[in-house]
């Protein structure tokens, strides 16, 4: 811990005095208020601070300390790679089931995503993509530990020089062992390159080598996190509890033992943890603005349930005209749907925005598709057809998407949920769920087209 960063943490804290548990650089610090400063303080590593109420305190900062674990000084083996490869020999497979896709990982052999759909009778339709069939190991300085059989730390050597790479899991940094499953199904978004998956094994004593999570981190490149008990046998992959160090702040010049502001806030323990770098409170929507989780508007009273608000009426009007586009999705790709215009997936980062048009709107083509497939308006949903998207590298044909608009009354009034599935190569289903759809379904005509509702 650097003295300057700890001072900055206290400077940010003391003007508001909102917490007694600090977090900085994955270290925890307990803030204490012992009273008056001792005649001979036990440490000269201190800083004098002043609160917003002009109260002065001298805070004794904890000394830097190196954590040495005796079980990592002389580790006789085996290597982390040997530990994981022992799991391969057991031919273990694990399955993770999600809303549409299921994922199967057979350790050291393959990883795939699939969806089974029951057809008429006893037939089953299987949609499947391989996410990797061959094992490779990453190279580089940070991965040398994965193949080290024995570990010996000589006197004066910092054990942190032998640190496994880490990832953030549930707010905590945990070490992981990585391998790469390559040679998956071809990816049309990357000129036919095979899909691949980075599999991160982390120590979990109660784990069963199951998939904890799986996400797409970039086009056709995935990351799977696996909970493995066998990795816990290696000391450098164990998840260690974060130690808590004390910061004692002593009152100066007649200041109260505990700052006045803290005394007021301690009775309201809504926020008991303070994290450096997170000093800004969440923005509250102001009048005329809405958030995705709330439609509260400043101090204005909420509208009566029986009368639609002007904002909702305008939102529906803008939605049907294609001026209000819906956005959603998680992971690498996000999705944008503009009613009567287009549906697309996109990814935005510091290098710019990548877009893939899934389909564009043509009323006559939709009516022809609707009639040919004998479609009808459901009680809770309706499907529209968008064609002539970007050309698919695999099929050489334009992408096309069926947009399923579904009424979802259990969401906030302006909330929306969007997901994408790919039943066939470059043929998609985009699910759009929102309370906005509920009232509009009543206006659907014989071809499922939605219309503005005339207010009486």
Coordinates of C-alpha atoms in Angstrom, one line a residue:
X1 CA 0.0 0.0 0.0
X2 CA 1.4 3.4 -0.9
X3 CA 1.1 6.2 1.6
X4 CA -0.2 8.7 -1.0
X5 CA -3.0 6.5 -2.2
X6 CA -4.1 5.9 1.4
X7 CA -4.0 9.6 2.1
X8 CA -6.1 10.2 -1.0
X9 CA -8.6 7.7 0.3
X10 CA -8.9 9.5 3.6
X11 CA -9.2 12.9 1.9
X12 CA -12.2 11.5 -0.1
X13 CA -13.7 10.0 3.0
X14 CA -13.5 12.5 5.8
X15 CA -15.4 15.4 4.2
X16 CA -18.4 13.2 4.0
X17 CA -17.6 10.6 6.7
X18 CA -20.0 8.1 5.2
X19 CA -18.4 4.7 6.1
X20 CA -16.1 2.9 8.5
X21 CA -14.9 0.2 6.1
X22 CA -12.6 1.3 3.3
X23 CA -11.5 -0.6 0.2
X24 CA -8.5 0.4 -1.9
X25 CA -6.6 -1.7 -4.5
X26 CA -8.3 -4.9 -3.2
X27 CA -7.2 -4.2 0.4
X28 CA -9.7 -3.6 3.2
X29 CA -9.1 -1.0 6.0
X30 CA -11.2 -0.6 9.2
X31 CA -11.6 3.0 10.2
X32 CA -11.6 3.5 14.0
X33 CA -12.1 6.5 16.3
X34 CA -10.2 5.8 19.6
X35 CA -10.5 9.4 21.0
X36 CA -7.6 11.6 22.0
X37 CA -4.1 11.0 20.5
X38 CA -1.8 9.0 22.9
X39 CA 1.2 10.8 24.3
X40 CA 3.6 8.5 22.5
X41 CA 1.8 7.2 19.3
X42 CA 2.8 3.8 18.2
X43 CA 3.5 4.9 14.6
X44 CA 4.9 7.9 12.9
X45 CA 3.2 6.9 9.7
X46 CA 0.3 9.4 10.1
X47 CA -1.5 12.2 8.3
X48 CA -3.6 15.1 9.7
X49 CA -7.0 15.4 8.2
X50 CA -9.9 17.9 8.4
X51 CA -13.6 17.1 8.0
X52 CA -16.2 19.2 6.3
X53 CA -17.2 20.5 9.8
X54 CA -13.6 21.7 10.4
X55 CA -12.8 18.9 12.8
X56 CA -9.2 17.8 12.9
X57 CA -8.0 14.2 13.3
X58 CA -4.6 12.6 13.1
X59 CA -4.9 9.2 11.4
X60 CA -2.3 6.5 11.9
X61 CA -1.9 4.5 8.7
X62 CA -1.0 0.8 8.8
X63 CA 2.5 -0.2 7.8
X64 CA 3.1 -2.0 4.5
X65 CA 3.4 -5.7 5.0
X66 CA 4.3 -8.6 2.8
X67 CA 2.2 -11.7 3.2
X68 CA 4.3 -14.9 3.2
X69 CA 2.6 -18.3 3.2
X70 CA 4.8 -21.2 4.5
X71 CA 3.1 -23.7 2.2
X72 CA 4.3 -21.8 -0.9
X73 CA 8.0 -21.6 0.0
X74 CA 8.7 -25.2 -0.9
X75 CA 6.0 -26.7 -3.0
X76 CA 7.0 -30.2 -4.3
X77 CA 4.4 -30.4 -7.2
X78 CA 2.7 -31.4 -9.3
X79 CA 2.3 -28.5 -11.7
X80 CA -1.0 -26.8 -12.2
X81 CA -1.1 -28.2 -15.8
X82 CA -0.7 -31.7 -14.5
X83 CA -3.5 -31.1 -12.0
X84 CA -5.9 -30.0 -14.7
X85 CA -4.9 -32.7 -17.1
X86 CA -5.7 -35.3 -14.5
X87 CA -9.3 -34.1 -14.9
X88 CA -9.2 -34.8 -18.6
X89 CA -8.3 -38.4 -18.0
X90 CA -11.6 -38.9 -16.0
X91 CA -13.6 -37.9 -19.2
X92 CA -15.9 -35.6 -17.2
X93 CA -18.5 -33.6 -18.9
X94 CA -20.6 -30.8 -17.5
X95 CA -23.7 -29.0 -18.9
X96 CA -24.9 -25.5 -18.2
X97 CA -28.6 -24.8 -19.2
X98 CA -29.7 -21.3 -20.0
X99 CA -32.9 -19.7 -21.4
X100 CA -32.3 -20.9 -25.0
X101 CA -28.9 -22.3 -25.4
X102 CA -27.3 -25.1 -23.4
X103 CA -23.5 -25.5 -23.1
X104 CA -21.6 -28.7 -22.7
X105 CA -18.0 -28.9 -21.7
X106 CA -16.2 -32.2 -21.8
X107 CA -12.9 -31.3 -20.2
X108 CA -9.9 -31.5 -22.6
X109 CA -12.1 -32.8 -25.4
X110 CA -14.7 -30.3 -26.6
X111 CA -17.1 -27.5 -25.7
X112 CA -20.3 -26.8 -27.6
X113 CA -23.5 -24.8 -27.5
X114 CA -26.8 -26.4 -28.6
X115 CA -30.6 -26.1 -28.5
X116 CA -33.0 -29.0 -28.8
X117 CA -36.5 -28.2 -30.1
X118 CA -39.3 -30.7 -30.0
X119 CA -41.2 -31.0 -33.2
X120 CA -44.4 -32.7 -34.0
X121 CA -44.5 -36.3 -32.9
X122 CA -41.3 -37.6 -31.4
X123 CA -38.9 -35.7 -33.7
X124 CA -36.3 -33.4 -32.2
X125 CA -34.5 -30.6 -34.1
X126 CA -30.9 -30.0 -32.9
X127 CA -29.1 -26.7 -33.4
X128 CA -25.4 -26.9 -32.5
X129 CA -22.2 -24.9 -32.7
X130 CA -18.8 -26.2 -31.6
X131 CA -16.9 -23.7 -29.5
X132 CA -13.7 -25.7 -29.5
X133 CA -12.3 -29.2 -30.0
X134 CA -8.6 -28.9 -29.5
X135 CA -6.6 -27.9 -26.4
X136 CA -3.9 -25.2 -26.5
X137 CA -2.1 -23.5 -23.7
X138 CA -1.4 -19.7 -23.6
X139 CA 2.2 -18.5 -23.7
X140 CA 3.8 -15.6 -22.1
X141 CA 5.5 -14.7 -18.8
X142 CA 2.3 -14.6 -16.8
X143 CA 1.5 -18.3 -17.7
X144 CA 4.9 -19.8 -16.9
X145 CA 3.6 -20.8 -13.5
X146 CA 1.1 -23.2 -15.1
X147 CA 3.9 -25.6 -16.0
X148 CA 6.2 -25.3 -13.0
X149 CA 6.4 -28.6 -11.1
X150 CA 8.1 -27.3 -8.0
X151 CA 8.3 -23.9 -6.3
X152 CA 11.1 -22.8 -4.0
X153 CA 11.3 -19.3 -2.7
X154 CA 14.7 -18.3 -1.5
X155 CA 15.3 -15.8 1.3
X156 CA 14.5 -12.2 0.3
X157 CA 12.5 -13.2 -2.7
X158 CA 9.0 -11.8 -2.9
X159 CA 6.4 -14.6 -3.2
X160 CA 4.3 -12.2 -5.3
X161 CA 6.8 -12.7 -8.1
X162 CA 5.2 -16.1 -8.5
X163 CA 1.6 -14.9 -8.9
X164 CA -1.0 -16.6 -11.1
X165 CA -3.0 -14.4 -13.4
X166 CA -6.3 -13.3 -11.8
X167 CA -9.8 -12.4 -12.9
X168 CA -12.6 -10.5 -11.1
X169 CA -15.3 -12.8 -9.8
X170 CA -18.2 -11.5 -7.7
X171 CA -16.1 -8.4 -6.8
X172 CA -13.0 -10.4 -5.8
X173 CA -9.8 -11.1 -7.6
X174 CA -9.2 -14.8 -8.0
X175 CA -6.3 -16.7 -9.6
X176 CA -7.0 -18.9 -12.6
X177 CA -5.5 -21.6 -14.8
X178 CA -6.2 -21.0 -18.5
X179 CA -6.4 -23.2 -21.5
X180 CA -7.8 -22.5 -25.0
X181 CA -10.3 -24.7 -26.8
X182 CA -9.7 -24.1 -30.5
X183 CA -11.0 -25.4 -33.9
X184 CA -14.7 -24.8 -33.3
X185 CA -17.4 -24.2 -35.9
X186 CA -16.5 -21.6 -38.5
X187 CA -17.5 -18.0 -37.8
X188 CA -19.0 -16.0 -40.7
X189 CA -18.3 -12.7 -38.9
X190 CA -14.5 -13.4 -39.0
X191 CA -14.2 -14.7 -42.5
X192 CA -14.7 -18.3 -41.7
X193 CA -12.2 -18.5 -38.8
X194 CA -13.0 -21.2 -36.2
X195 CA -14.6 -20.4 -32.9
X196 CA -12.6 -20.7 -29.8
X197 CA -13.1 -20.6 -26.1
X198 CA -10.7 -19.5 -23.2
X199 CA -11.5 -21.8 -20.3
X200 CA -10.5 -20.4 -16.9
X201 CA -10.3 -22.9 -14.1
X202 CA -10.5 -21.4 -10.6
X203 CA -10.2 -23.0 -7.2
X204 CA -13.5 -23.8 -5.5
X205 CA -13.5 -26.4 -2.7
X206 CA -17.1 -27.4 -3.2
X207 CA -16.9 -27.2 -7.0
X208 CA -17.6 -30.2 -9.3
X209 CA -15.7 -28.9 -12.4
X210 CA -18.9 -27.3 -13.5
X211 CA -19.3 -24.2 -15.8
X212 CA -19.9 -21.2 -13.6
X213 CA -20.4 -18.8 -16.5
X214 CA -19.9 -18.6 -20.3
X215 CA -20.0 -15.4 -22.3
X216 CA -18.9 -14.1 -25.8
X217 CA -16.0 -11.7 -25.2
X218 CA -15.6 -10.8 -28.9
X219 CA -17.0 -12.1 -32.2
X220 CA -17.1 -15.9 -32.0
X221 CA -14.6 -15.9 -29.1
X222 CA -15.8 -17.0 -25.7
X223 CA -14.8 -17.2 -22.1
X224 CA -15.9 -20.0 -19.8
X225 CA -15.2 -20.0 -16.0
X226 CA -15.0 -23.5 -14.4
X227 CA -15.2 -24.2 -10.6
X228 CA -12.6 -26.9 -9.9
X229 CA -11.8 -28.4 -6.5
X230 CA -8.6 -30.1 -7.7
X231 CA -6.9 -26.7 -8.4
X232 CA -7.2 -25.9 -4.7
X233 CA -4.4 -28.4 -4.0
X234 CA -2.0 -25.9 -5.4
X235 CA -1.2 -23.1 -2.9
X236 CA -0.9 -20.3 -5.5
X237 CA -4.4 -20.9 -6.8
X238 CA -6.2 -20.9 -3.5
X239 CA -8.6 -17.9 -3.0
X240 CA -7.3 -16.0 0.0
X241 CA -9.5 -13.9 2.3
X242 CA -8.7 -10.2 2.1
X243 CA -7.1 -9.1 5.4
X244 CA -8.4 -6.0 7.2
X245 CA -6.0 -3.4 8.4
X246 CA -6.9 -0.8 11.0
X247 CA -6.7 3.0 10.5
X248 CA -7.0 4.8 13.9
X249 CA -8.0 8.5 13.7
X250 CA -7.4 10.5 16.9
X251 CA -9.3 13.7 17.7
X252 CA -7.2 16.9 17.8
X253 CA -7.9 20.5 19.1
X254 CA -11.0 19.5 21.0
X255 CA -12.7 17.7 18.2
X256 CA -15.3 15.1 19.2
X257 CA -14.1 11.5 19.4
X258 CA -16.3 10.7 16.3
X259 CA -17.0 13.3 13.7
X260 CA -20.5 14.9 13.9
X261 CA -21.4 13.9 10.3
X262 CA -20.5 10.3 11.0
X263 CA -22.6 10.3 14.2
X264 CA -25.6 11.3 12.2
X265 CA -25.0 8.8 9.4
X266 CA -24.2 5.8 11.7
X267 CA -27.9 5.6 12.6
X268 CA -28.7 4.9 8.9
X269 CA -26.5 1.9 8.0
X270 CA -27.5 1.8 4.3
X271 CA -24.0 2.2 3.1
X272 CA -21.4 0.5 5.2
X273 CA -18.7 0.0 2.6
X274 CA -16.6 2.7 0.8
X275 CA -14.7 1.9 -2.3
X276 CA -11.9 4.2 -3.6
X277 CA -12.8 5.7 -6.9
X278 CA -16.5 5.3 -6.4
X279 CA -17.3 8.6 -4.7
X280 CA -20.0 9.7 -7.1
X281 CA -23.5 8.6 -6.1
X282 CA -25.8 7.1 -8.8
X283 CA -27.5 9.8 -10.9
X284 CA -31.1 10.3 -10.1
X285 CA -33.4 11.0 -13.0
X286 CA -34.4 14.7 -13.1
X287 CA -37.6 16.0 -14.4
X288 CA -38.2 15.0 -18.0
X289 CA -35.7 12.1 -17.8
X290 CA -36.2 8.4 -17.2
X291 CA -33.9 5.6 -16.4
X292 CA -34.1 1.9 -17.5
X293 CA -35.1 0.9 -14.0
X294 CA -37.4 3.7 -13.0
X295 CA -39.8 6.2 -14.4
X296 CA -39.8 8.5 -11.4
X297 CA -39.6 12.2 -12.5
X298 CA -38.1 14.6 -10.0
X299 CA -40.7 15.6 -7.4
X300 CA -43.6 15.3 -9.8
X301 CA -46.4 13.0 -8.6
X302 CA -46.8 9.7 -10.5
X303 CA -49.6 9.6 -13.1
X304 CA -52.8 7.8 -12.3
X305 CA -52.7 4.2 -13.5
X306 CA -55.9 4.6 -15.5
X307 CA -54.6 7.5 -17.6
X308 CA -51.5 6.9 -19.8
X309 CA -48.8 9.6 -19.3
X310 CA -48.0 12.0 -22.1
X311 CA -44.4 10.5 -22.1
X312 CA -45.8 7.0 -22.6
X313 CA -48.1 8.2 -25.5
X314 CA -45.2 10.0 -27.1
X315 CA -42.9 7.0 -26.6
X316 CA -45.3 4.7 -28.3
X317 CA -45.7 7.2 -31.2
X318 CA -42.0 7.5 -31.6
X319 CA -41.5 3.7 -31.4
X320 CA -44.0 3.1 -34.2
X321 CA -42.5 5.7 -36.4
X322 CA -39.0 4.2 -35.9
X323 CA -37.7 7.3 -34.2
X324 CA -37.4 5.6 -30.8
X325 CA -35.1 2.5 -31.2
X326 CA -34.9 -0.2 -28.5
X327 CA -31.5 -1.3 -27.2
X328 CA -30.5 -4.3 -25.2
X329 CA -28.3 -7.4 -24.9
X330 CA -25.4 -8.5 -22.7
X331 CA -21.9 -9.4 -23.4
X332 CA -19.8 -8.5 -26.5
X333 CA -22.8 -7.9 -28.8
X334 CA -25.6 -5.4 -28.1
X335 CA -28.8 -5.2 -30.1
X336 CA -30.7 -2.3 -31.7
X337 CA -34.3 -2.6 -33.1
X338 CA -35.9 0.3 -34.9
X339 CA -39.6 -0.6 -35.6
X340 CA -40.3 -0.5 -39.4
X341 CA -36.7 0.2 -40.2
X342 CA -34.1 -2.4 -39.2
X343 CA -32.6 -4.7 -36.6
X344 CA -28.9 -5.0 -36.0
X345 CA -26.2 -6.1 -33.6
X346 CA -23.3 -3.9 -32.7
X347 CA -20.2 -3.7 -30.5
X348 CA -18.7 -0.4 -29.4
X349 CA -15.3 0.2 -27.9
X350 CA -12.5 2.8 -28.0
X351 CA -11.7 1.8 -31.5
X352 CA -15.1 2.6 -32.8
X353 CA -18.4 0.8 -33.5
X354 CA -18.8 -2.5 -35.4
X355 CA -22.3 -3.1 -36.8
X356 CA -23.9 -6.1 -38.4
X357 CA -27.4 -5.5 -40.0
X358 CA -29.6 -8.5 -39.3
X359 CA -32.5 -7.3 -41.5
X360 CA -34.3 -4.3 -42.9
X361 CA -38.0 -3.7 -43.2
X362 CA -40.1 -4.1 -46.3
X363 CA -43.9 -4.2 -45.7
X364 CA -44.7 -6.2 -48.9
X365 CA -42.1 -8.8 -48.1
X366 CA -43.4 -9.1 -44.6
X367 CA -46.9 -9.6 -45.8
X368 CA -45.8 -12.3 -48.3
X369 CA -43.8 -14.1 -45.5
X370 CA -46.8 -13.8 -43.1
X371 CA -49.2 -15.3 -45.6
X372 CA -46.9 -18.0 -46.8
X373 CA -46.2 -19.2 -43.2
X374 CA -49.9 -18.8 -42.1
X375 CA -48.9 -16.6 -39.2
X376 CA -51.3 -15.0 -36.8
X377 CA -51.3 -12.6 -33.9
X378 CA -50.9 -14.3 -30.6
X379 CA -52.5 -13.2 -27.3
X380 CA -49.1 -12.0 -26.0
X381 CA -46.9 -11.6 -29.0
X382 CA -46.5 -11.0 -32.7
X383 CA -43.7 -11.7 -35.1
X384 CA -42.4 -9.5 -38.0
X385 CA -40.0 -10.4 -40.8
X386 CA -37.0 -8.3 -41.7
X387 CA -34.8 -9.4 -44.6
X388 CA -31.9 -8.1 -46.7
X389 CA -29.4 -7.8 -43.9
X390 CA -25.6 -7.8 -44.4
X391 CA -24.3 -10.7 -46.5
X392 CA -23.3 -13.8 -44.6
X393 CA -19.8 -15.0 -45.4
X394 CA -20.8 -18.7 -45.0
X395 CA -24.0 -18.8 -47.0
X396 CA -23.3 -15.9 -49.4
X397 CA -26.9 -14.8 -48.8
X398 CA -28.3 -11.7 -46.9
X399 CA -29.0 -12.2 -43.3
X400 CA -32.7 -12.2 -42.2
X401 CA -34.4 -12.0 -38.8
X402 CA -37.8 -12.7 -37.3
X403 CA -38.5 -10.1 -34.6
X404 CA -40.8 -11.4 -31.9
X405 CA -42.5 -8.6 -30.1
X406 CA -43.8 -9.8 -26.8
X407 CA -46.0 -8.2 -24.1
X408 CA -44.3 -8.3 -20.7
X409 CA -46.3 -6.7 -18.0
X410 CA -44.0 -7.5 -15.1
X411 CA -41.4 -4.9 -16.1
X412 CA -41.0 -1.2 -15.5
X413 CA -43.2 0.8 -17.9
X414 CA -40.4 1.9 -20.2
X415 CA -38.1 -1.1 -19.7
X416 CA -37.1 -3.5 -22.5
X417 CA -35.4 -6.9 -22.7
X418 CA -33.8 -8.0 -26.0
X419 CA -32.1 -11.3 -26.8
X420 CA -30.9 -12.9 -30.1
X421 CA -30.8 -16.6 -31.1
X422 CA -29.5 -18.1 -34.4
X423 CA -31.6 -21.2 -35.2
X424 CA -29.8 -21.5 -38.6
X425 CA -26.7 -19.9 -40.0
X426 CA -27.3 -16.2 -40.4
X427 CA -31.1 -16.6 -39.8
X428 CA -32.0 -15.1 -36.5
X429 CA -34.8 -14.6 -34.0
X430 CA -34.7 -11.3 -32.1
X431 CA -36.8 -11.3 -29.0
X432 CA -38.1 -7.9 -27.9
X433 CA -40.1 -7.9 -24.6
X434 CA -41.6 -4.7 -23.1
X435 CA -44.7 -3.3 -21.5
X436 CA -44.9 -1.0 -24.5
X437 CA -46.0 -4.0 -26.7
X438 CA -48.9 -5.0 -24.5
X439 CA -51.3 -2.1 -25.5
X440 CA -50.0 -2.2 -29.1
X441 CA -51.0 -5.8 -29.7
X442 CA -54.7 -4.7 -29.6
X443 CA -54.0 -2.6 -32.7
X444 CA -52.5 -5.4 -34.8
X445 CA -54.1 -5.8 -38.2
X446 CA -54.6 -9.0 -40.2
X447 CA -50.9 -9.1 -41.1
X448 CA -49.7 -8.4 -37.5
X449 CA -48.8 -4.7 -38.3
X450 CA -49.1 -2.4 -35.3
X451 CA -50.8 1.0 -35.4
X452 CA -51.1 4.0 -33.2
X453 CA -54.0 3.7 -30.7
X454 CA -56.6 6.4 -31.2
X455 CA -57.4 8.0 -27.8
X456 CA -61.1 8.6 -27.2

